[in-house]
Every structure is written in C-alpha cells, then in structure tokens.
XYZ file of C-alpha atoms in Angstrom:
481
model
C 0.000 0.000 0.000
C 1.467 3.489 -1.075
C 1.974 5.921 1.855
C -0.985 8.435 0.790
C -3.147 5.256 0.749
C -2.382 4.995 4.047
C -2.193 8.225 5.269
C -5.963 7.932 3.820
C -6.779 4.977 5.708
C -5.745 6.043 9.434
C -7.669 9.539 8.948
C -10.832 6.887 7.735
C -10.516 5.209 10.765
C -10.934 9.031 12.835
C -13.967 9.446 10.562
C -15.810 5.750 11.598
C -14.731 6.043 15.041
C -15.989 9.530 15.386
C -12.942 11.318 16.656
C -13.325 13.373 13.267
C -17.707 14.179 13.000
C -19.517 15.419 10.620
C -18.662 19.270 10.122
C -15.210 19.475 11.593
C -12.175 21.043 10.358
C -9.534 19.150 9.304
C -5.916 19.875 9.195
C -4.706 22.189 6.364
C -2.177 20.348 3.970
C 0.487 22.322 5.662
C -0.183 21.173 9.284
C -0.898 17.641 7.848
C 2.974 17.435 6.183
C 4.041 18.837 9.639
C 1.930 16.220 12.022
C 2.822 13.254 9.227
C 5.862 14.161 7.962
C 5.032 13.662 4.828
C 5.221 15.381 1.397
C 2.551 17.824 0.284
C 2.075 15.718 -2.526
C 1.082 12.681 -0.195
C -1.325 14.836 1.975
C -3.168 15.797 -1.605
C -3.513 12.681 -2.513
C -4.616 11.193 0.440
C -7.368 13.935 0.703
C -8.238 13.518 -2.627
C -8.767 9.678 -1.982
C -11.573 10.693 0.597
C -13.031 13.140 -1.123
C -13.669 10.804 -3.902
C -15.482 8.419 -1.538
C -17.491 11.383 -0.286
C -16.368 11.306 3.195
C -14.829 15.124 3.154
C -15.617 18.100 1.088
C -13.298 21.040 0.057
C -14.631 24.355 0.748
C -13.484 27.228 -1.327
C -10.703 29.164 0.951
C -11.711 27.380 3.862
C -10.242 23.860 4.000
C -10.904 20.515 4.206
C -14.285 19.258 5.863
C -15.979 15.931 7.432
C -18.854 15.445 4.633
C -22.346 14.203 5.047
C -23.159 11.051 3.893
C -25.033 11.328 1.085
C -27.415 8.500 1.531
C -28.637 5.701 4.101
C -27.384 2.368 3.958
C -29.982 -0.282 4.017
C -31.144 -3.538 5.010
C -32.490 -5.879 2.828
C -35.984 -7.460 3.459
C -34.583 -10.711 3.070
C -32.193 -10.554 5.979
C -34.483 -10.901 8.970
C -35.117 -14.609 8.544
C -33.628 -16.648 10.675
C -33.577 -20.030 8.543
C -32.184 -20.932 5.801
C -34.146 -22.636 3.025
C -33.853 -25.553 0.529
C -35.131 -24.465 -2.889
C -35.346 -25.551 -6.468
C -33.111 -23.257 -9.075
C -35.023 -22.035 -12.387
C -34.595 -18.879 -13.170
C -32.564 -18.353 -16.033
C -35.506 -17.752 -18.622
C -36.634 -14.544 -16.188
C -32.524 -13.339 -16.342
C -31.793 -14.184 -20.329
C -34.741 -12.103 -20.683
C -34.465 -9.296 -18.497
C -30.397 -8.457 -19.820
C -31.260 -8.997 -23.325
C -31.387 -5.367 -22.571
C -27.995 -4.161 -21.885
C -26.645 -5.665 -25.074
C -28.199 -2.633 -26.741
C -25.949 0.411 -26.552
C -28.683 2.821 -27.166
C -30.138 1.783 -23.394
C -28.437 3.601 -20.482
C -26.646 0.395 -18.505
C -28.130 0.864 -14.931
C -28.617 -3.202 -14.999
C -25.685 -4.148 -16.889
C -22.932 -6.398 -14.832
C -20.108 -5.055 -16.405
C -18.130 -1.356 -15.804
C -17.256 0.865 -18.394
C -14.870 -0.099 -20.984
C -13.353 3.124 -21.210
C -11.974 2.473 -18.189
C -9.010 -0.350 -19.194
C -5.879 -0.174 -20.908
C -7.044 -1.699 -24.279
C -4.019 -0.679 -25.947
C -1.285 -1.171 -23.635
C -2.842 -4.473 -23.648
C -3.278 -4.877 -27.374
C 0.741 -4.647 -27.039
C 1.470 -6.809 -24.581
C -0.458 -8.922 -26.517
C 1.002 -8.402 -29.772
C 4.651 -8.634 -28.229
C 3.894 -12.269 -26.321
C 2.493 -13.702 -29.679
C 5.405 -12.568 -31.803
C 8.332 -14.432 -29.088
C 6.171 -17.518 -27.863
C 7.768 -20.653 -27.699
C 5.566 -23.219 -29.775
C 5.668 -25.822 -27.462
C 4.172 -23.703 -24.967
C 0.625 -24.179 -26.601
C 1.393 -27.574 -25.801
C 2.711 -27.051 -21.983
C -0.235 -24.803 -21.175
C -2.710 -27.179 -22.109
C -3.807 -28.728 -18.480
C -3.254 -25.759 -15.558
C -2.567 -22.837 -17.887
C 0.049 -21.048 -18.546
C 3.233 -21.221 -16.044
C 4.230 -17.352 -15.950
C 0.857 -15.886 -15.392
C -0.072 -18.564 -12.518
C 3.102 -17.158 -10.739
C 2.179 -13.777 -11.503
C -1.220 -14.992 -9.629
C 0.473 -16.641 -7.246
C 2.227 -13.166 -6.105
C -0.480 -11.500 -6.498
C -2.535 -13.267 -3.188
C 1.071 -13.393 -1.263
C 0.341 -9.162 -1.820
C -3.204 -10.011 0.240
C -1.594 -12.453 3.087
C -2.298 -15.501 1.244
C 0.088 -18.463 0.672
C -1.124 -20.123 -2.639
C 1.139 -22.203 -4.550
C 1.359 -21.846 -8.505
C 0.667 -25.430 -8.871
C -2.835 -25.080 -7.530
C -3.777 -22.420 -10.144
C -5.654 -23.817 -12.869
C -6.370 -21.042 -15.322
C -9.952 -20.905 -17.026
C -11.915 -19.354 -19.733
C -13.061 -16.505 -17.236
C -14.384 -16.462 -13.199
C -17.674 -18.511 -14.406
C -15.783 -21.666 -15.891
C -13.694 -21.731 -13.045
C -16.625 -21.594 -10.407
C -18.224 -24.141 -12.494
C -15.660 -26.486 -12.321
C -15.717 -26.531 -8.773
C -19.639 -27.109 -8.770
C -18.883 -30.321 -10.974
C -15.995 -31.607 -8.920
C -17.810 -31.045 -5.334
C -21.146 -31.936 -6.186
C -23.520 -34.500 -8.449
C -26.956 -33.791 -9.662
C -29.236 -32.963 -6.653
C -26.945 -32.098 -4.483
C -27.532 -29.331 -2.147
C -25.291 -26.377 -2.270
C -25.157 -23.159 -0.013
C -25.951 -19.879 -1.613
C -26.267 -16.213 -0.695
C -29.716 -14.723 -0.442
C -29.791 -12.349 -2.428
C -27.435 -13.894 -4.609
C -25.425 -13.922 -7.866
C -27.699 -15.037 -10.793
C -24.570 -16.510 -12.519
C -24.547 -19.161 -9.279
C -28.442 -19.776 -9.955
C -28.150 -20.475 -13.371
C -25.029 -23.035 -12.928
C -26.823 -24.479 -9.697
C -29.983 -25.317 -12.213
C -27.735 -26.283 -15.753
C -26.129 -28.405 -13.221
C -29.113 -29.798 -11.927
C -28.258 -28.801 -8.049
C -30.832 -28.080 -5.581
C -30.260 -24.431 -3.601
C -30.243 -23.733 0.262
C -30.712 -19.780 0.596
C -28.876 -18.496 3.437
C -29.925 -14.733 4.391
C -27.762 -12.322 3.627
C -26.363 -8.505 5.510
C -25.780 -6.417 2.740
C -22.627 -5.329 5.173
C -21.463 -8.092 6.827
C -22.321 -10.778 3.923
C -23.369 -14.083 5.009
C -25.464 -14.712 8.571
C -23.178 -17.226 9.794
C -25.719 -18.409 12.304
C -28.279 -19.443 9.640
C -25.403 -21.167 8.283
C -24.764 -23.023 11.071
C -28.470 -24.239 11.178
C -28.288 -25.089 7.666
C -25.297 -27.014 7.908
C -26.667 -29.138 10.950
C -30.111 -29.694 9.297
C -29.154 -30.594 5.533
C -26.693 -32.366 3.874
C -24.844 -29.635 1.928
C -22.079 -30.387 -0.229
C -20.626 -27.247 -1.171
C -21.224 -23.275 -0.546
C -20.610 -21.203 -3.094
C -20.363 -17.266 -1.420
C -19.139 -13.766 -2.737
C -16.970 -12.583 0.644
C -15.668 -9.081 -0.824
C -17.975 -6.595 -2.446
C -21.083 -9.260 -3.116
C -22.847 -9.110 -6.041
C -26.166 -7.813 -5.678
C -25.234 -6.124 -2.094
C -21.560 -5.294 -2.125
C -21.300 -6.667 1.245
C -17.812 -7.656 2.217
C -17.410 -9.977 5.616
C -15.091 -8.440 8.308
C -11.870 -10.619 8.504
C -12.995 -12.136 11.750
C -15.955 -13.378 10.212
C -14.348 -14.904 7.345
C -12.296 -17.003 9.967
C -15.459 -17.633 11.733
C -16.759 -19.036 8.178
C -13.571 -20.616 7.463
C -13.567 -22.987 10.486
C -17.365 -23.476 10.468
C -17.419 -24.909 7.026
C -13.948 -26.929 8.196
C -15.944 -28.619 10.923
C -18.804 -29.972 8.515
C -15.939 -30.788 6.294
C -17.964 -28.373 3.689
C -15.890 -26.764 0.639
C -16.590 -23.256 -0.491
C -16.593 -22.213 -3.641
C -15.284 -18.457 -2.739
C -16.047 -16.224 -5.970
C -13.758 -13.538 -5.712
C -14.290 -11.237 -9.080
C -14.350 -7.911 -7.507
C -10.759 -8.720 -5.143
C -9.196 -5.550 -6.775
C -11.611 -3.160 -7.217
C -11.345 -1.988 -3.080
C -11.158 1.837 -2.215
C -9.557 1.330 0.813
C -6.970 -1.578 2.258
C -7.455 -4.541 -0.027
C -9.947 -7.156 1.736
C -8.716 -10.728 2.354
C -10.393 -13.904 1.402
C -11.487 -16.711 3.272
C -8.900 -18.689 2.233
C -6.515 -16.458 4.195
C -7.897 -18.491 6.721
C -8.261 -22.016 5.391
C -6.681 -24.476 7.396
C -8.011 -27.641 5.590
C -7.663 -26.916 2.328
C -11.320 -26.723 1.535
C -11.616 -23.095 0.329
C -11.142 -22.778 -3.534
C -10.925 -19.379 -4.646
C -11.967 -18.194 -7.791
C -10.873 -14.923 -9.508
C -10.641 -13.368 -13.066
C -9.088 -10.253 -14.824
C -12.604 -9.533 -16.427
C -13.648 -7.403 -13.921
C -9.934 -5.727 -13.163
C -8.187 -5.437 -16.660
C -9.406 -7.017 -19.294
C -13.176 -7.419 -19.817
C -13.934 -9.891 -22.992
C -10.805 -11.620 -22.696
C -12.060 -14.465 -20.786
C -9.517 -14.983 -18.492
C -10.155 -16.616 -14.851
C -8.383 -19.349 -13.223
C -8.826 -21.201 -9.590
C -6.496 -21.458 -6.331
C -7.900 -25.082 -5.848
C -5.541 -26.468 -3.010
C -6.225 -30.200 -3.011
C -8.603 -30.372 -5.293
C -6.388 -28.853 -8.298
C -5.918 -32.073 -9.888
C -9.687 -32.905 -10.308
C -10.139 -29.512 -11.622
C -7.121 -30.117 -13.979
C -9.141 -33.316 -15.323
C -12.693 -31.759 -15.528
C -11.235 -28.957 -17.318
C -9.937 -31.073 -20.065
C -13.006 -32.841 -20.518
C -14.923 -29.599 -21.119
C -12.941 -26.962 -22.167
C -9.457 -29.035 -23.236
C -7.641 -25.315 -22.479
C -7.852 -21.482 -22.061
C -6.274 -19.540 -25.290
C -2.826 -19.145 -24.663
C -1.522 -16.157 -26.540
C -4.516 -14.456 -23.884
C -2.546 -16.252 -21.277
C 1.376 -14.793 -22.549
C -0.196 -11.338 -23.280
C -1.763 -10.896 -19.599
C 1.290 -12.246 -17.742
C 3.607 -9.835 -19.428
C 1.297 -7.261 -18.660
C 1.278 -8.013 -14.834
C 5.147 -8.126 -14.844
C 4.918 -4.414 -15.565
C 4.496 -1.770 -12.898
C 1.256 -0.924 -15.629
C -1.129 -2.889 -13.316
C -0.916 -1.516 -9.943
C -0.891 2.555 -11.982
C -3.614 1.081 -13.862
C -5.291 -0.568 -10.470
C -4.747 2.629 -8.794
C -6.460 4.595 -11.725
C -9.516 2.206 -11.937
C -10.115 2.268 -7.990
C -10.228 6.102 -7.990
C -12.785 6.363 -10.935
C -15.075 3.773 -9.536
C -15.223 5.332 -5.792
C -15.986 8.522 -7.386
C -18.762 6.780 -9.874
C -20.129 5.728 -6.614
C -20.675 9.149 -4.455
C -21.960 10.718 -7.837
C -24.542 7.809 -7.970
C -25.453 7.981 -4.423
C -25.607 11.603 -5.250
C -28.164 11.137 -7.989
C -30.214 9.168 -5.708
C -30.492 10.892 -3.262
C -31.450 14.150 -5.299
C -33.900 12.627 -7.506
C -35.601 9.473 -5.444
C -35.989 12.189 -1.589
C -36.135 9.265 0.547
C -37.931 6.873 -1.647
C -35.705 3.982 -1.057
C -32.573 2.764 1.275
C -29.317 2.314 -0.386
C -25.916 0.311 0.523
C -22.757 2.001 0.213
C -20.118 -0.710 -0.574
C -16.271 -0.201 0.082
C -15.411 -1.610 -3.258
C -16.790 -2.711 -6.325
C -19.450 -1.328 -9.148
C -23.101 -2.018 -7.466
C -25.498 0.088 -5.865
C -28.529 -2.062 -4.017
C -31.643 -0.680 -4.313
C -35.031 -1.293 -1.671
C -38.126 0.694 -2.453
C -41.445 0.306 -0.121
C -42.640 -2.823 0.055
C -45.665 -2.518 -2.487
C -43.173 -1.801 -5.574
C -42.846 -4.020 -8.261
C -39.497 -3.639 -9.486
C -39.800 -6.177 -12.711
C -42.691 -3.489 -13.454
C -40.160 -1.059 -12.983
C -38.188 -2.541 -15.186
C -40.241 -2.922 -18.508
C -41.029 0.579 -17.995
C -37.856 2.228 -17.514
C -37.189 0.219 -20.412
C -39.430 1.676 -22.866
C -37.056 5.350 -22.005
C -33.682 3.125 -22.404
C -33.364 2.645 -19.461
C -32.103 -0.946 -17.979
C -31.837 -2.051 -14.105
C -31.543 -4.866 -12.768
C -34.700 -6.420 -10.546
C -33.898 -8.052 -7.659
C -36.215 -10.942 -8.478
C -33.202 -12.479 -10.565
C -31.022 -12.656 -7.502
C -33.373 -15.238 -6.143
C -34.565 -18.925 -6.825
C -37.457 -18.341 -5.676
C -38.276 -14.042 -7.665
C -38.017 -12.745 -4.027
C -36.886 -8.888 -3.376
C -39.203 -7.965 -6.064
C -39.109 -4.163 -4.047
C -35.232 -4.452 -4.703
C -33.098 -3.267 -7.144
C -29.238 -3.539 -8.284
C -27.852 -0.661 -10.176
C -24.512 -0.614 -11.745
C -22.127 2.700 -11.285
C -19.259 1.541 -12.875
C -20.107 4.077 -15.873
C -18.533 7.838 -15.674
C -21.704 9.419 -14.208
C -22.688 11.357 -17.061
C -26.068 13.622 -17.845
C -27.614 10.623 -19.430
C -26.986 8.830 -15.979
C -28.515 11.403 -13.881
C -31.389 11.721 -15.910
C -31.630 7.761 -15.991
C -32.019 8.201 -12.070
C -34.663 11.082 -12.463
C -36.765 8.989 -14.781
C -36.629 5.754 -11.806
C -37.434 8.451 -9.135
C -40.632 9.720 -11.894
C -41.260 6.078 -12.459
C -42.055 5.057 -8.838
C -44.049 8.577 -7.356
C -46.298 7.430 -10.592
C -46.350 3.744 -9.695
C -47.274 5.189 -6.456
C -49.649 7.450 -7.388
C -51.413 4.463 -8.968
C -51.278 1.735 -5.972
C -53.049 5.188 -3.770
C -55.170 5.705 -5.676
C -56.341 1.893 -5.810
C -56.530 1.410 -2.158
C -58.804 5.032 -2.266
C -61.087 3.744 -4.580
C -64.700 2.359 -3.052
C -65.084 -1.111 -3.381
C -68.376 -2.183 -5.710
C-alpha cells in the first residue's frame, strides 16, 4: 500500500470512530505534512482519496471538511429470517430475458454487470499482446494445455502473497473466465441434486449453474454489510446435507457486502468442521477503495476453500480470463477442465502475464479504484437528489453495485419494462433469487462515468415510482363495488 493510501486509511478510521464528525475542520495540507511528515504531494492525494469516496468536502478558501453522507445504507428485506431454506433453481428464462437489454448500446446500462470499458488499458494491452504472440515458444501451446500457462499462474500466485495468502502456482488452474472456473468446482464437489449453499440475495450466474447443473439451492440470508449470517449457516449445515457453498466474501454481487476478517475465519472454520468446501467467488478482489480485503482462504486451514478470480472485472473485460487457487482439489479440476474446455487460449494467457510483470497494473489498479469510488458518491448523489427518501441504499467499500429497496408494495420487474421503454435498464432483484423474491429491490450498476444521461436515468426511476405510487393510492382510495 502506497503511503498516501495509508495516510488515507488512518484519517478513515478518525472518521468511523468519530474522533473526526460530521462538520469538523480538518488539518490544512500544511499542518498535515508537519503532524505526518510527509510530502505535500502525499497529503493531496490522500485527501483527494476521501473526497472521492465522499467522506470530506473542500470548501473554497476554507479547507478541508468531514462530509455528510449522502445516503442511508440499508437492510435488505430478506435478511431478517432466521432459517435458511432448501429451494429448487429455475430462473434463467426470467434473467436471459431481463439483460437482453444491456446488449443494446442505445439503453443507459443501470442493470448491466459489467463497468465501463473506457476504463481499461485496451491498448497497452493490445501490445502486450502483440509482443507475447510474436516471441512464444511453440511448445508452450502444448505445456499450457492442463493448468494454464506457467508465468501468469506465478504472476497470480504473487499477487494473493500481496493479500496475506500463501497459494502455490501449482494449484492455479487457469480458465476461460471467473464462471468456468466456479463451475468447475460445482462439478468436482457436487452430483446432480446435491444441495449447495448460496447467498440470499445472490449472484444469478450461481443460480443459473446451480440449475444447468441440476443442483438443488439452500438460501442463506444475507447482511448487505457483513455478507453471510453465519448463524443461519450453522443451522443449515446441521439440518441438511450440503455439499458445497458457493459465497461472494468481498464486495457481493447484488449487495456489495464484504465480511469483516474475523468473520471470514469464523466461516472458514465453520465450514472446516462440517468438512464443507466453499466455492469463494472472488471477481471484484481488486476493485477496493480502501486496504485490499482478504479472502477466506486467508484463513483455510483444511484446504477446503477454492478461490476463484478473473481479470474480467480488473483489466481485461472480454478476454475471458479466470483461473482457480484449488488447493487439493487442483488435480480434479485439472481433469474436468480437459473434458470440457481441453484449455484457455494461450496467446490471452502470454499477453496478460507480461502485462502483470509491468508496474502498468498496480498505476492502472490505482487509476480504476479512484474512478469507480468517485462513480459511486456521484450515484449515491443522484439518488439521493432525484428518489428524496424513496428507497434505502448500501454504500459498498469496493466494487461497481449500488442495491436498491423501495417500499414494500413496488414491483421492481414493473419497474423494469417501464424504464425500459425510455432506455433505461436495471436490474430487478427478483433475478437474484430462486425463488423471484426482493421484487421491491433493485441492483444498479455505477461503474459508468456518471454522465447527464446517468442522472437523468435516475430522475426517470425516481418519476417512475411517485407514478407507480400514485397508482397503488389511488387503488386502495377507490370504493369497493
């Protein structure tokens, strides 16, 4: 971590801990150099960090200043149950048909899944690329067939020693992108009608595999903070025979909940005492604004965690390049991955691991984690101007998503076909669930520069639900014949 990032985090802590409240004066650059003893340079940046999350404001000729949040963070409805249920998986019809939508680039992405692709080094990569294909040894199309290419998996390898995580390069298996990898797993842990743990809300990539696969769901609720209740886990475990969990434990896709660290060891040897693996999908890793989250297998003493990753979400979008730190179980991922896929491209595989050799990535990194924490405050900004209350909205420390709950009468699949109509897209929180639950949820994406065409986007939503509401009073006012 460079020294402004954590000059940045130690005044963060001030602000949670309320040393620093809301309204107060903070040091001028000068008196921060002085009290730090750092350089000017480091104090601006570090300021500049938190003012891009929205946690201080600069006041013309005045100073620094402890901001107001900008909006609520919620709960969702889901969370209060206390049980965790078994469920059967079919929902991809409802989610190929819902973003059909975000294909068109007419419609303002709200519900798409991916960020912006402005935002990555297309032709520094296109270079890289270039370069690797032009010196490859031949017989390294040969060599790479099985794990995947040697370089990159010790690039990958480094790259979780830089998060407190031991992982060997030979338990890297590289795959055509996060899903393939995750899927593996499913098909190495589990047979059809199985029972597998899941998030609630939850990924609809994980539904969808869960039901090609022919798995059978157990929902577990779900704290849009703190991720997964670990004591409806617990239940869960003791009352149903579940092979697998497959869970999001940094910046959770719908939520953006990431677990504190003692709850992912709390997870880590709760799972190890059912003798449970987890399938830990760990996408959004790089895209923190703060101190870089560690996973669960940080804390995996029994090799059961298997930790999935990709560069689609990071660097590289449409590459399709993912891979899997599978401990033990690297071997039968080895063998299921030549069965279905035979092997990732490996030019892809040369190009990306001389990129990550280069100090490219972490200026890149830096770059990408900046415009995506400022994204965010301008789309909690938008909210909060145009929706007045209307709905309760997480704030995650990392990652693209915004989640969404309106009052408890709004249909948000409604919502959907008729923000659609303006070109519009969101994302209902119906496909987040096996069984269309948190239909008075939605996920939108931020991970777009927040242009006038996204503002307006959230005017038309806020227009879109005081008519819906203007409707449902109007129904409940009406006599009844």
């Amino acid at each position: 971590m460079r020294l402004y990032q954590q000059l940045a985090q130690q005044l963060e802590v001030l602000l949670g801990d309320g040393t620093l409240a809301v309204g107060d004066r903070l040091p001028s650059i000068r008196e921060l150099c002085a009290q730090r003893k750092v350089s000017p340079a480091t104090a601006m940046r570090a300021y500049e960090q938190l003012e891009a999350r929205d946690l201080i404001e600069s006041r013309a000729r005045s100073g620094y200043y402890v901001a107001r949040p900008p909006a609520p963070v919620t709960t969702p409805a889901g969370i209060a149950r206390t049980r965790a249920r078994k469920t059967p998986v079919d929902v991809s019809d409802l989610v190929f048909e819902i973003l059909d939508s975000v294909h068109d680039r007419s419609v303002v992405p709200l519900g798409s899944a991916f960020p912006a692709p402005s935002l990555f080094p297309w032709s520094k990569l296109a270079r890289h690329l270039g370069s690797a294909a032009r010196r490859a040894d031949p017989w390294s199309s040969v060599a790479s067939v099985s794990s995947g290419h040697a370089g990159l998996r010790r690039q990958i390898a480094q790259r979780y020693l830089r998060r407190g995580v031991s992982v060997s390069a030979a338990e890297i298996v590289i795959t055509a992108g996060a899903l393939e990898a995750l899927t593996l797993c499913l098909q190495v842990l589990t047979k059809p009608g199985d029972l597998v743990g899941i998030e609630s809300p939850s990924f609809h990539g994980c539904l969808q595999a869960i039901e090609a696969l022919g798995l059978r769901a157990v929902e577990i609720p779900t704290h849009p903070s703190e991720g997964v209740d670990l004591g409806a886990l617990a239940l869960a475990l003791e009352r149903n025979d579940i092979r697998a969990c497959w869970f999001m434990s940094s910046f959770q896709n719908p939520l953006g909940a990431t677990m504190p660290d003692e709850k992912k060891a709390d997870l880590a040897t709760l799972l190890a005492h059912h003798d449970v693996a987890l399938i830990e999908d760990d996408v959004y890793a790089e895209l923190h604004f703060g101190a870089a989250p560690r996973p669960v297998k940080a804390f995996d003493t029994e090799g059961l965690v298997l930790n999935c990753g990709s560069f689609s979400k990071c660097l590289a979008p449409g590459y399709r390049l993912g891979w899997v730190a599978a401990g033990p179980f690297a071997a039968a991922i080895q063998r299921r991955k030549i069965t279905s896929s035979l092997a990732t491209s490996v030019p892809i595989q040369e190009g990306i691991a001389s990129f990550l050799q280069q100090d490219a990535y972490d200026a890149h990194l830096e770059r990408l984690r900046t415009a995506l924490a400022a994204q965010q405050t301008a789309a909690l900004r938008s909210l909060q101007q145009h929706l007045r209350g209307a709905c309760r909205v997480s704030r995650p420390d990392g990652g693209y998503f915004l989640w969404l709950e309106f009052a408890r009468e709004t249909d948000s699949l409604a919502l959907h076909a008729a923000l659609l109509q303006k070109g519009i897209s969101i994302a209902p929180g119906p496909i987040f669930s096996p069984r269309r639950e948190f239909r008075n949820c939605v996920r939108i994406n931020c991970g777009h520069p927040w242009t006038v065409d996204f503002d307006a986007a959230i005017g038309e939503l806020g227009a879109s639900l005081s008519a819906a509401a203007s409707v449902s009073d109007r129904r409940r006012a009406a006599p009844r014949r």
